[in-house]
Coordinates of C-alpha atoms in Angstrom, one line a residue:
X4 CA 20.5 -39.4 -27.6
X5 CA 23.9 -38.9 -28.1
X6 CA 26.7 -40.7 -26.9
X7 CA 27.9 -39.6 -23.9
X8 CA 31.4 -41.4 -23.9
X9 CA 31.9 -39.5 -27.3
X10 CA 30.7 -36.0 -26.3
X11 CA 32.9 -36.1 -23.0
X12 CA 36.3 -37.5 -25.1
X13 CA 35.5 -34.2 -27.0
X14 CA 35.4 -32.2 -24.3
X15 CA 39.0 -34.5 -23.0
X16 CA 40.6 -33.6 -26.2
X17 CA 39.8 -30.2 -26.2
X18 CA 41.0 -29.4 -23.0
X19 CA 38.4 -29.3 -20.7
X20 CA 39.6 -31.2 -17.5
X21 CA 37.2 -29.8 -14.6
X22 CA 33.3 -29.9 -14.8
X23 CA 30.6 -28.4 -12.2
X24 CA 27.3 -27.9 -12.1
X25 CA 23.6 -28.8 -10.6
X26 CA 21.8 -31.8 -12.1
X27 CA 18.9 -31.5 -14.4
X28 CA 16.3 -34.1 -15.9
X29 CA 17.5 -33.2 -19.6
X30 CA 21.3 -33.6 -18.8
X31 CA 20.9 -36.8 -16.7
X32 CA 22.8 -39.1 -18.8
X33 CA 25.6 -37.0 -19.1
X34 CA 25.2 -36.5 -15.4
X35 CA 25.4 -39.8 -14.7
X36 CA 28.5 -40.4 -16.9
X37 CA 30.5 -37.9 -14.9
X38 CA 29.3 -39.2 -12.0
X39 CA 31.0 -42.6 -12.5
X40 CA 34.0 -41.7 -14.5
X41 CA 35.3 -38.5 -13.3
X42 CA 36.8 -38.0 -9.8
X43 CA 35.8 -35.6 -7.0
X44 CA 38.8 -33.3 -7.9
X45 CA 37.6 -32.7 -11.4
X46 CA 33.8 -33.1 -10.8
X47 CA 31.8 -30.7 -8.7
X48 CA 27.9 -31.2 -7.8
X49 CA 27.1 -27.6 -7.0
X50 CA 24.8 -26.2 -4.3
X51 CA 23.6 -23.9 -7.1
X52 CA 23.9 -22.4 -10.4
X53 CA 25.9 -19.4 -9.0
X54 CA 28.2 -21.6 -7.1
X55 CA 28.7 -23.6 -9.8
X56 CA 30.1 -20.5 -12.0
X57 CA 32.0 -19.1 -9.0
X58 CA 33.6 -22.6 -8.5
X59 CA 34.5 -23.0 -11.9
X60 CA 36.2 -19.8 -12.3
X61 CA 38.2 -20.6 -9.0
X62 CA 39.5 -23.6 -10.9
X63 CA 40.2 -21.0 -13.9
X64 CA 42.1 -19.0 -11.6
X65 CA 44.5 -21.5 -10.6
X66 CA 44.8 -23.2 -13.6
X67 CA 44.6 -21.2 -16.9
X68 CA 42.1 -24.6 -18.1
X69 CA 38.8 -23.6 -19.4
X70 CA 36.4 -25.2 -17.1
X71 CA 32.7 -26.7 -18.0
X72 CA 29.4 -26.1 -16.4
X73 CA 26.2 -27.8 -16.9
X74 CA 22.9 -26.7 -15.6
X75 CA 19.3 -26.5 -16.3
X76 CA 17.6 -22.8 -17.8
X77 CA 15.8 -22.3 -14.8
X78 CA 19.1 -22.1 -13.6
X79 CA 20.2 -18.9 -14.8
X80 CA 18.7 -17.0 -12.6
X81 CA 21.2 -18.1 -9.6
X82 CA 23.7 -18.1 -12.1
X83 CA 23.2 -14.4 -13.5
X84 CA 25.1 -12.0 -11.1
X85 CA 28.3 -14.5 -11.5
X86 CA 27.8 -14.4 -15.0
X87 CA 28.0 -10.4 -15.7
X88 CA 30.6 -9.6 -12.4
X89 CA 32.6 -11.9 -12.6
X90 CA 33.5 -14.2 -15.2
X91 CA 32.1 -11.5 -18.0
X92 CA 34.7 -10.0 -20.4
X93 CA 34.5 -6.5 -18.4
X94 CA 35.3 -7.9 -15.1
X95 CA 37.8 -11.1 -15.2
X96 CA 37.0 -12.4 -18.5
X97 CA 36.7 -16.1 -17.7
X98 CA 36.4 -19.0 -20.5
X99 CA 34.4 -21.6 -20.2
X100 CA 31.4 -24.0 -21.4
X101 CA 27.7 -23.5 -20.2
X102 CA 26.0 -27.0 -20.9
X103 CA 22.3 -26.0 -20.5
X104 CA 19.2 -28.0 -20.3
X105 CA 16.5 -26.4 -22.0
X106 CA 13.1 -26.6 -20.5
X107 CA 10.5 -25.4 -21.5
X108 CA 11.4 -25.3 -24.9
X109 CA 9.1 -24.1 -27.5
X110 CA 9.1 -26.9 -29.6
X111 CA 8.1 -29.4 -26.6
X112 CA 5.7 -29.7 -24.3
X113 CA 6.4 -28.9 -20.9
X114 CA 5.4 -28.1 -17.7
X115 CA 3.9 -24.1 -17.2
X116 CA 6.4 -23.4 -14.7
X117 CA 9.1 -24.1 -17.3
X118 CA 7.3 -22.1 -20.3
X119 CA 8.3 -18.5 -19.7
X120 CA 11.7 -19.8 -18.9
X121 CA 12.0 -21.9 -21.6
X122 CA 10.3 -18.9 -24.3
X123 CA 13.5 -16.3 -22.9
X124 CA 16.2 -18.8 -22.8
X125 CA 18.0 -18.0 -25.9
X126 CA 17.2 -14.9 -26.2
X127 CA 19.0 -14.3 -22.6
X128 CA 22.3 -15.5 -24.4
X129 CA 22.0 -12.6 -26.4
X130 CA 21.2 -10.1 -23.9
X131 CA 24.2 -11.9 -22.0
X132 CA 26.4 -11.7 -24.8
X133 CA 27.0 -15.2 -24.8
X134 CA 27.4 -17.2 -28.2
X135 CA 25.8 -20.2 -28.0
X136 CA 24.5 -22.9 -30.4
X137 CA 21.8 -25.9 -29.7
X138 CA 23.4 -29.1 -29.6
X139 CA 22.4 -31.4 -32.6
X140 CA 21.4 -34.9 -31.9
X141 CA 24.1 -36.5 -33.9
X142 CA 26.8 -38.0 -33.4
X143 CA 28.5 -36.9 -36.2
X144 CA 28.7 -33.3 -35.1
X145 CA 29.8 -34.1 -31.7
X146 CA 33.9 -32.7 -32.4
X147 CA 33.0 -30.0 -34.3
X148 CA 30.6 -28.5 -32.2
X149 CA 32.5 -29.1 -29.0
X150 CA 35.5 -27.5 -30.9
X151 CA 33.8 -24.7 -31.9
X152 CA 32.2 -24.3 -28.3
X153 CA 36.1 -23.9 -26.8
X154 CA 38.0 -22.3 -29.4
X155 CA 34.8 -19.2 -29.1
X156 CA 35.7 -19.7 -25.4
X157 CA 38.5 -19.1 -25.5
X158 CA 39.4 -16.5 -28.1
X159 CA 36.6 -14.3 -27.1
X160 CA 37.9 -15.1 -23.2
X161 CA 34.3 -15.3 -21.9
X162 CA 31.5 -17.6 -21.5
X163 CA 29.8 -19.8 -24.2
X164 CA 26.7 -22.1 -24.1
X165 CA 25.3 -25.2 -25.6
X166 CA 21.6 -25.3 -25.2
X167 CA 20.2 -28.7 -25.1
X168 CA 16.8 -30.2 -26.1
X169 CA 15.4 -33.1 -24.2
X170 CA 16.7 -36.6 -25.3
X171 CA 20.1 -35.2 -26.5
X172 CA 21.6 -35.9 -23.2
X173 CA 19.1 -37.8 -21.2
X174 CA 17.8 -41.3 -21.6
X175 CA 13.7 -41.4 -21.9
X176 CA 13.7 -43.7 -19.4
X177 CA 15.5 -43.6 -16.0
X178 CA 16.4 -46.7 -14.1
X179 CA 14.2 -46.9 -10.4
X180 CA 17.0 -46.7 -7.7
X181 CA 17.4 -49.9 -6.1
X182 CA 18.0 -48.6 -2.2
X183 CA 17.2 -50.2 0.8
X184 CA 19.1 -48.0 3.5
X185 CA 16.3 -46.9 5.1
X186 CA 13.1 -48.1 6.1
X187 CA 11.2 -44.5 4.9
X188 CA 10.2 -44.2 1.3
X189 CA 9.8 -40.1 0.7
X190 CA 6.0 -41.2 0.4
X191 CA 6.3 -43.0 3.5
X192 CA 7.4 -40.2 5.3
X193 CA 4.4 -37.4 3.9
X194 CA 1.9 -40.4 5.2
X195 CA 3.4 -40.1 8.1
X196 CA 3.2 -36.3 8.6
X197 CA -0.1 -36.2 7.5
X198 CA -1.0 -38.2 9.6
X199 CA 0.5 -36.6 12.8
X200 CA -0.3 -32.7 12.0
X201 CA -3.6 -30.9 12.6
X202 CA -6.2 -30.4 10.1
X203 CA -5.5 -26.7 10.1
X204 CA -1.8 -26.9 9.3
X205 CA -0.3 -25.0 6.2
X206 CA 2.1 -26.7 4.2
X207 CA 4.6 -25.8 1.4
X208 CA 6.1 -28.4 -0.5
X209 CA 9.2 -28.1 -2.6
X210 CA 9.8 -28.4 -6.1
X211 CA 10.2 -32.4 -7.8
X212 CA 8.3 -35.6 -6.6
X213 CA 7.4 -34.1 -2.8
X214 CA 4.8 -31.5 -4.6
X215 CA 3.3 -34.8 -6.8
X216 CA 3.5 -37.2 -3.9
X217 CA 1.6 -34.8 -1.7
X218 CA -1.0 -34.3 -4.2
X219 CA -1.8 -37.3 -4.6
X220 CA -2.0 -38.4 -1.4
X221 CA -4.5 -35.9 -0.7
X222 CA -6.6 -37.3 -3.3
X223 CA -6.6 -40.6 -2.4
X224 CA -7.5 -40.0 1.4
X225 CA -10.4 -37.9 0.1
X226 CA -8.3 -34.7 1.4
X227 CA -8.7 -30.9 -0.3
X228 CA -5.7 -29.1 -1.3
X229 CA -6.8 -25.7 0.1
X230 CA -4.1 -25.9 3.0
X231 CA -0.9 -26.5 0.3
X232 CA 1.3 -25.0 -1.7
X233 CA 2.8 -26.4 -4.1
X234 CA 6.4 -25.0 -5.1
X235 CA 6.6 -26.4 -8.5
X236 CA 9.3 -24.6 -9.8
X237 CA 12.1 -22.3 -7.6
X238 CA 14.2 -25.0 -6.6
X239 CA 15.4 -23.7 -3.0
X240 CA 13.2 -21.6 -2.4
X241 CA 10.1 -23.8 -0.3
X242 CA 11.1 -22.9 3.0
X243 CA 11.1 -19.2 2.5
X244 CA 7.8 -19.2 1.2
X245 CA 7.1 -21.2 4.3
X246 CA 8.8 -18.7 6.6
X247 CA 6.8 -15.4 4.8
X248 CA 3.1 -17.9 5.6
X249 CA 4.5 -18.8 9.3
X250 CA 5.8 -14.9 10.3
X251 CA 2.1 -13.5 8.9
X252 CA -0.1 -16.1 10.0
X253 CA 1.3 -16.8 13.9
X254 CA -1.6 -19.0 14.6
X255 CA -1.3 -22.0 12.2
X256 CA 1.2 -24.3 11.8
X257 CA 3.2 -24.4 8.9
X258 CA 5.3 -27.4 7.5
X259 CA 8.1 -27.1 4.7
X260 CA 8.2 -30.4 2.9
X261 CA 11.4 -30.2 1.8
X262 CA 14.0 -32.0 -0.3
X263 CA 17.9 -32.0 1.1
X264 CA 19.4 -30.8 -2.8
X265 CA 17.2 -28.1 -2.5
X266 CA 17.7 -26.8 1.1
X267 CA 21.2 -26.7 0.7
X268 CA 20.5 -24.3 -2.8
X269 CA 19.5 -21.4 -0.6
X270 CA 20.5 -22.8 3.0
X271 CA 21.3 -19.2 4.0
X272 CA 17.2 -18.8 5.1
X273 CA 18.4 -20.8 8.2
X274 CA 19.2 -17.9 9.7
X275 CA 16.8 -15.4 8.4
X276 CA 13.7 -18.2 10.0
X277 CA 16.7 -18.1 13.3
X278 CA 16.1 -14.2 13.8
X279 CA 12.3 -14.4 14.5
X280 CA 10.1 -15.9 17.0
X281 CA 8.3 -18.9 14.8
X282 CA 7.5 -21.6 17.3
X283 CA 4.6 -22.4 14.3
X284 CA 7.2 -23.2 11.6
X285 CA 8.7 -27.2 10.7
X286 CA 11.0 -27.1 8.3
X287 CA 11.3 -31.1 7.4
X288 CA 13.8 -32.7 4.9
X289 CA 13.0 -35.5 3.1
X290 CA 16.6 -36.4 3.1
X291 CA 17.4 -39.5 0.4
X292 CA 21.0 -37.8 -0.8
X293 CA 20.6 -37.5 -3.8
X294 CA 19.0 -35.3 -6.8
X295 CA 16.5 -38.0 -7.5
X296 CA 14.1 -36.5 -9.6
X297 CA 16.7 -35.9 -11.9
X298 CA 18.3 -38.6 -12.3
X299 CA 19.8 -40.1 -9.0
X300 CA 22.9 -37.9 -8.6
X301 CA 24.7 -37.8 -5.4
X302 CA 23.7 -34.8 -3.0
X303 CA 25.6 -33.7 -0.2
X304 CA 22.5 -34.3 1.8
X305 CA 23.6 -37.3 3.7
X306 CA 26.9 -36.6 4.3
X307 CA 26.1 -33.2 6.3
X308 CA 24.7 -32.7 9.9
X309 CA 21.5 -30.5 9.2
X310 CA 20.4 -31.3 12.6
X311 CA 23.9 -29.6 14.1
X312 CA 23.6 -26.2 11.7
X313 CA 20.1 -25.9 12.0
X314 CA 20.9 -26.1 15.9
X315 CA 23.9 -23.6 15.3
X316 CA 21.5 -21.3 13.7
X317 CA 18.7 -21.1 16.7
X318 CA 16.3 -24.1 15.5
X319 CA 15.2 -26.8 17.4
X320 CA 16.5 -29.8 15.5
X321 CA 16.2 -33.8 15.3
X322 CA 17.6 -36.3 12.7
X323 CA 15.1 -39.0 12.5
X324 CA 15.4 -42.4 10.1
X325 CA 11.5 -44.6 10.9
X326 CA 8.0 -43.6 11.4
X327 CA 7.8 -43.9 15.1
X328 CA 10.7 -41.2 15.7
X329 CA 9.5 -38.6 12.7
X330 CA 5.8 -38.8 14.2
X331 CA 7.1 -38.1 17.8
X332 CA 9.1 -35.3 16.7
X333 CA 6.3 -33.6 15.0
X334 CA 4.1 -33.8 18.1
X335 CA 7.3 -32.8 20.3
X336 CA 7.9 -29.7 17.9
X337 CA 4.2 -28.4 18.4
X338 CA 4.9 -26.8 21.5
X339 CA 8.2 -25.1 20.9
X340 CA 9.2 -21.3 21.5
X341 CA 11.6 -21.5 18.4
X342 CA 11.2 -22.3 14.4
X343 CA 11.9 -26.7 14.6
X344 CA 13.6 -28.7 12.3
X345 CA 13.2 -32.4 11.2
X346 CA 16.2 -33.8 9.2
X347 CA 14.3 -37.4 7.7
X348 CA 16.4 -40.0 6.3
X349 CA 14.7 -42.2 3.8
X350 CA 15.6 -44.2 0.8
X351 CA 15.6 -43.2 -2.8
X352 CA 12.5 -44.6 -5.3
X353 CA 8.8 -44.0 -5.6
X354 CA 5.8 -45.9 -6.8
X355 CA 6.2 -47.5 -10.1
X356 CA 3.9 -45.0 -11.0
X357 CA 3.1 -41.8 -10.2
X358 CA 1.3 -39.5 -12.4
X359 CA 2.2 -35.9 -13.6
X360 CA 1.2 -33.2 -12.0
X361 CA -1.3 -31.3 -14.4
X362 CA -2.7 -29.2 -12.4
X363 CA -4.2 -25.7 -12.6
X364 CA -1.7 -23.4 -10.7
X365 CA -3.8 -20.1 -10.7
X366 CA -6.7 -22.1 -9.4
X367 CA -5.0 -24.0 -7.0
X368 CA -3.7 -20.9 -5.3
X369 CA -7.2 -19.0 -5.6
X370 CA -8.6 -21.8 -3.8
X371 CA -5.5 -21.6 -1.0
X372 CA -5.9 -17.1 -0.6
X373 CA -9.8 -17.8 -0.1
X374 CA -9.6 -20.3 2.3
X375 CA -6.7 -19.2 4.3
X376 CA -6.2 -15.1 3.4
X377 CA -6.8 -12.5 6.9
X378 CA -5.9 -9.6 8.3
X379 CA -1.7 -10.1 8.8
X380 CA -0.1 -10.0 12.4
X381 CA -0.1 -7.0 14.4

């Protein structure tokens, strides 16, 4: 790994005063180091990849500084229309520094719903016009190939990217959060759901440790996984799938298990869910305020009200914090003429272990069409 005082001295010396972006698993120790040594006014956590560009070029704007932004690849799809009408050289031609986690990489291992990302990342660059080089893991390079990065930037007045493999900027092994401000694991709180929702109930569970902790959980109570799916990838997006199963299947519940990072990436399907009658759907954040599964990063999760703009936006909406108050809002939300909403406080951490999700996606969802696919709603 490299070091991560050094890189961001590079980046100091060369100029680069404002950084923004969305955490990611390969990035997490340059995360981290932001985190605790920039201030708010120069460091951005980003409700998504897009923002993160628009924000950037804001600062640009007002500044004349090239700005930095740091993301994962599966990333770029949120970030795309920013990237080509906006900051692109035939719009406002904008400078700045894409740090990108590569997942997915063809070299590595990885998770299938990282592969086809990970296969078209660079060539994307070069559809995007954006020169780019992957970051060596040495230290020795570290000032040359951050001065190359800005001096491209800036001459050719347009984006440029550092791709980076897994273990330049991330430690192999994350610290456990020690965090006792609530008395709610995220485990804690699918028990409890489970344990409080009919047998028939549909759920959707969003991308990170909720889709592995519900998983598991079915196996160990003996429990089939026809009635989930599990969102693995398309951070954000959980609760829209969850809305398209609730608006064409009226007569089953449906539950979003989601996490608080990614319902404020695509928050705006509050009120989509708000202009149709779907007294069937929960939408429930696991709420720990942070990007956990990444490496701990504050989220603004904690420090917003989603109970007051899911209420704004024609929900039914409780904050709860224990067991007692998340299972009596379930059963209260069952007989509701509106879309509910359960905003969960919990702490951060997980079992010491919890395995990885290898799992056959294809066959998982098979199983979920035959056992739950009908005619739609008239």
């Amino acid at each position: 790994m490299l070091d991560q005082e050094k890189f961001y001295k590079a980046l100091k010396n060369n100029g680069i005063r404002f950084f923004c972006g969305v955490p990611d698993s390969h990035l997490n120790a340059f995360c981290t180091y932001l985190a605790e040594n920039v201030p708010d006014c120069r460091h951005v956590i980003a409700a998504n990849e897009g923002s993160a560009i628009a924000i950037a070029a804001g600062n640009y704007f007002v500044t004349g500084k090239t700005p930095f932004v740091y993301m994962q690849n599966s990333g770029l799809g949120n970030a795309l229309n920013p990237l080509v009408s906006l900051v692109d050289r035939n719009v406002y031609s904008v400078p700045m520094i894409l740090l990108i986690g590569w997942r997915g990489d063809p070299a590595d291992r990885d998770h299938e719903q990282h592969k086809t990302q990970g296969r078209i990342t660079t060539p994307l660059m070069g559809l995007l016009d954006l020169p780019y080089r992957v970051v060596a893991d040495d230290n020795q390079l570290i000032d040359e190939t951050v001065s190359w990065a800005v001096k491209t930037a800036q001459t050719s007045e347009s984006p440029v990217a550092l791709i980076a493999r897994k273990g330049v900027f991330a430690e192999k092994d994350k610290k456990p959060p020690v965090d006792d401000s609530f008395p709610m694991s995220r485990e804690d709180a699918i028990k409890v759901i489970l344990d409080n929702t009919p047998r028939n109930t549909l759920f959707v569970a969003t991308t990170g440790r909720a889709t592995r902790e519900l998983y598991f959980l079915r196996q160990e109570r003996g429990e089939p996984h026809h009635n989930d799916v599990l969102n693995v990838g398309a951070m954000g997006h959980a609760s829209s799938i969850a809305m398209g199963m609730a608006l064409s299947k009226p007569e089953r519940p449906v539950i979003c298990l989601d996490g608080d990072a990614a319902a404020i990436m695509h928050m705006g399907v509050f009120t989509t869910v708000s202009r149709y009658p779907l007294p069937n759907y929960i939408h429930i954040i696991l709420n720990n305020g942070a990007h956990e599964s990444v490496g701990g990063q504050i989220s603004a999760g904690q420090g917003i009200s989603f109970e007051e703009i899911a209420n704004g936006s024609g929900f039914r909406a409780v904050t709860v914090d224990n067991a007692a108050d998340l299972a009596g809002a379930i059963k209260g939300f069952s007989d509701m003429k509106a879309a509910s909403l359960i905003d969960v406080h919990i702490r951060q951490g997980m079992r010491s272990f919890l395995p990885p999700l290898n799992i056959d996606h294809s066959a998982l969802i098979a199983e979920f069409m035959r056992k739950n696919t009908d005619e739609e709603c008239n």
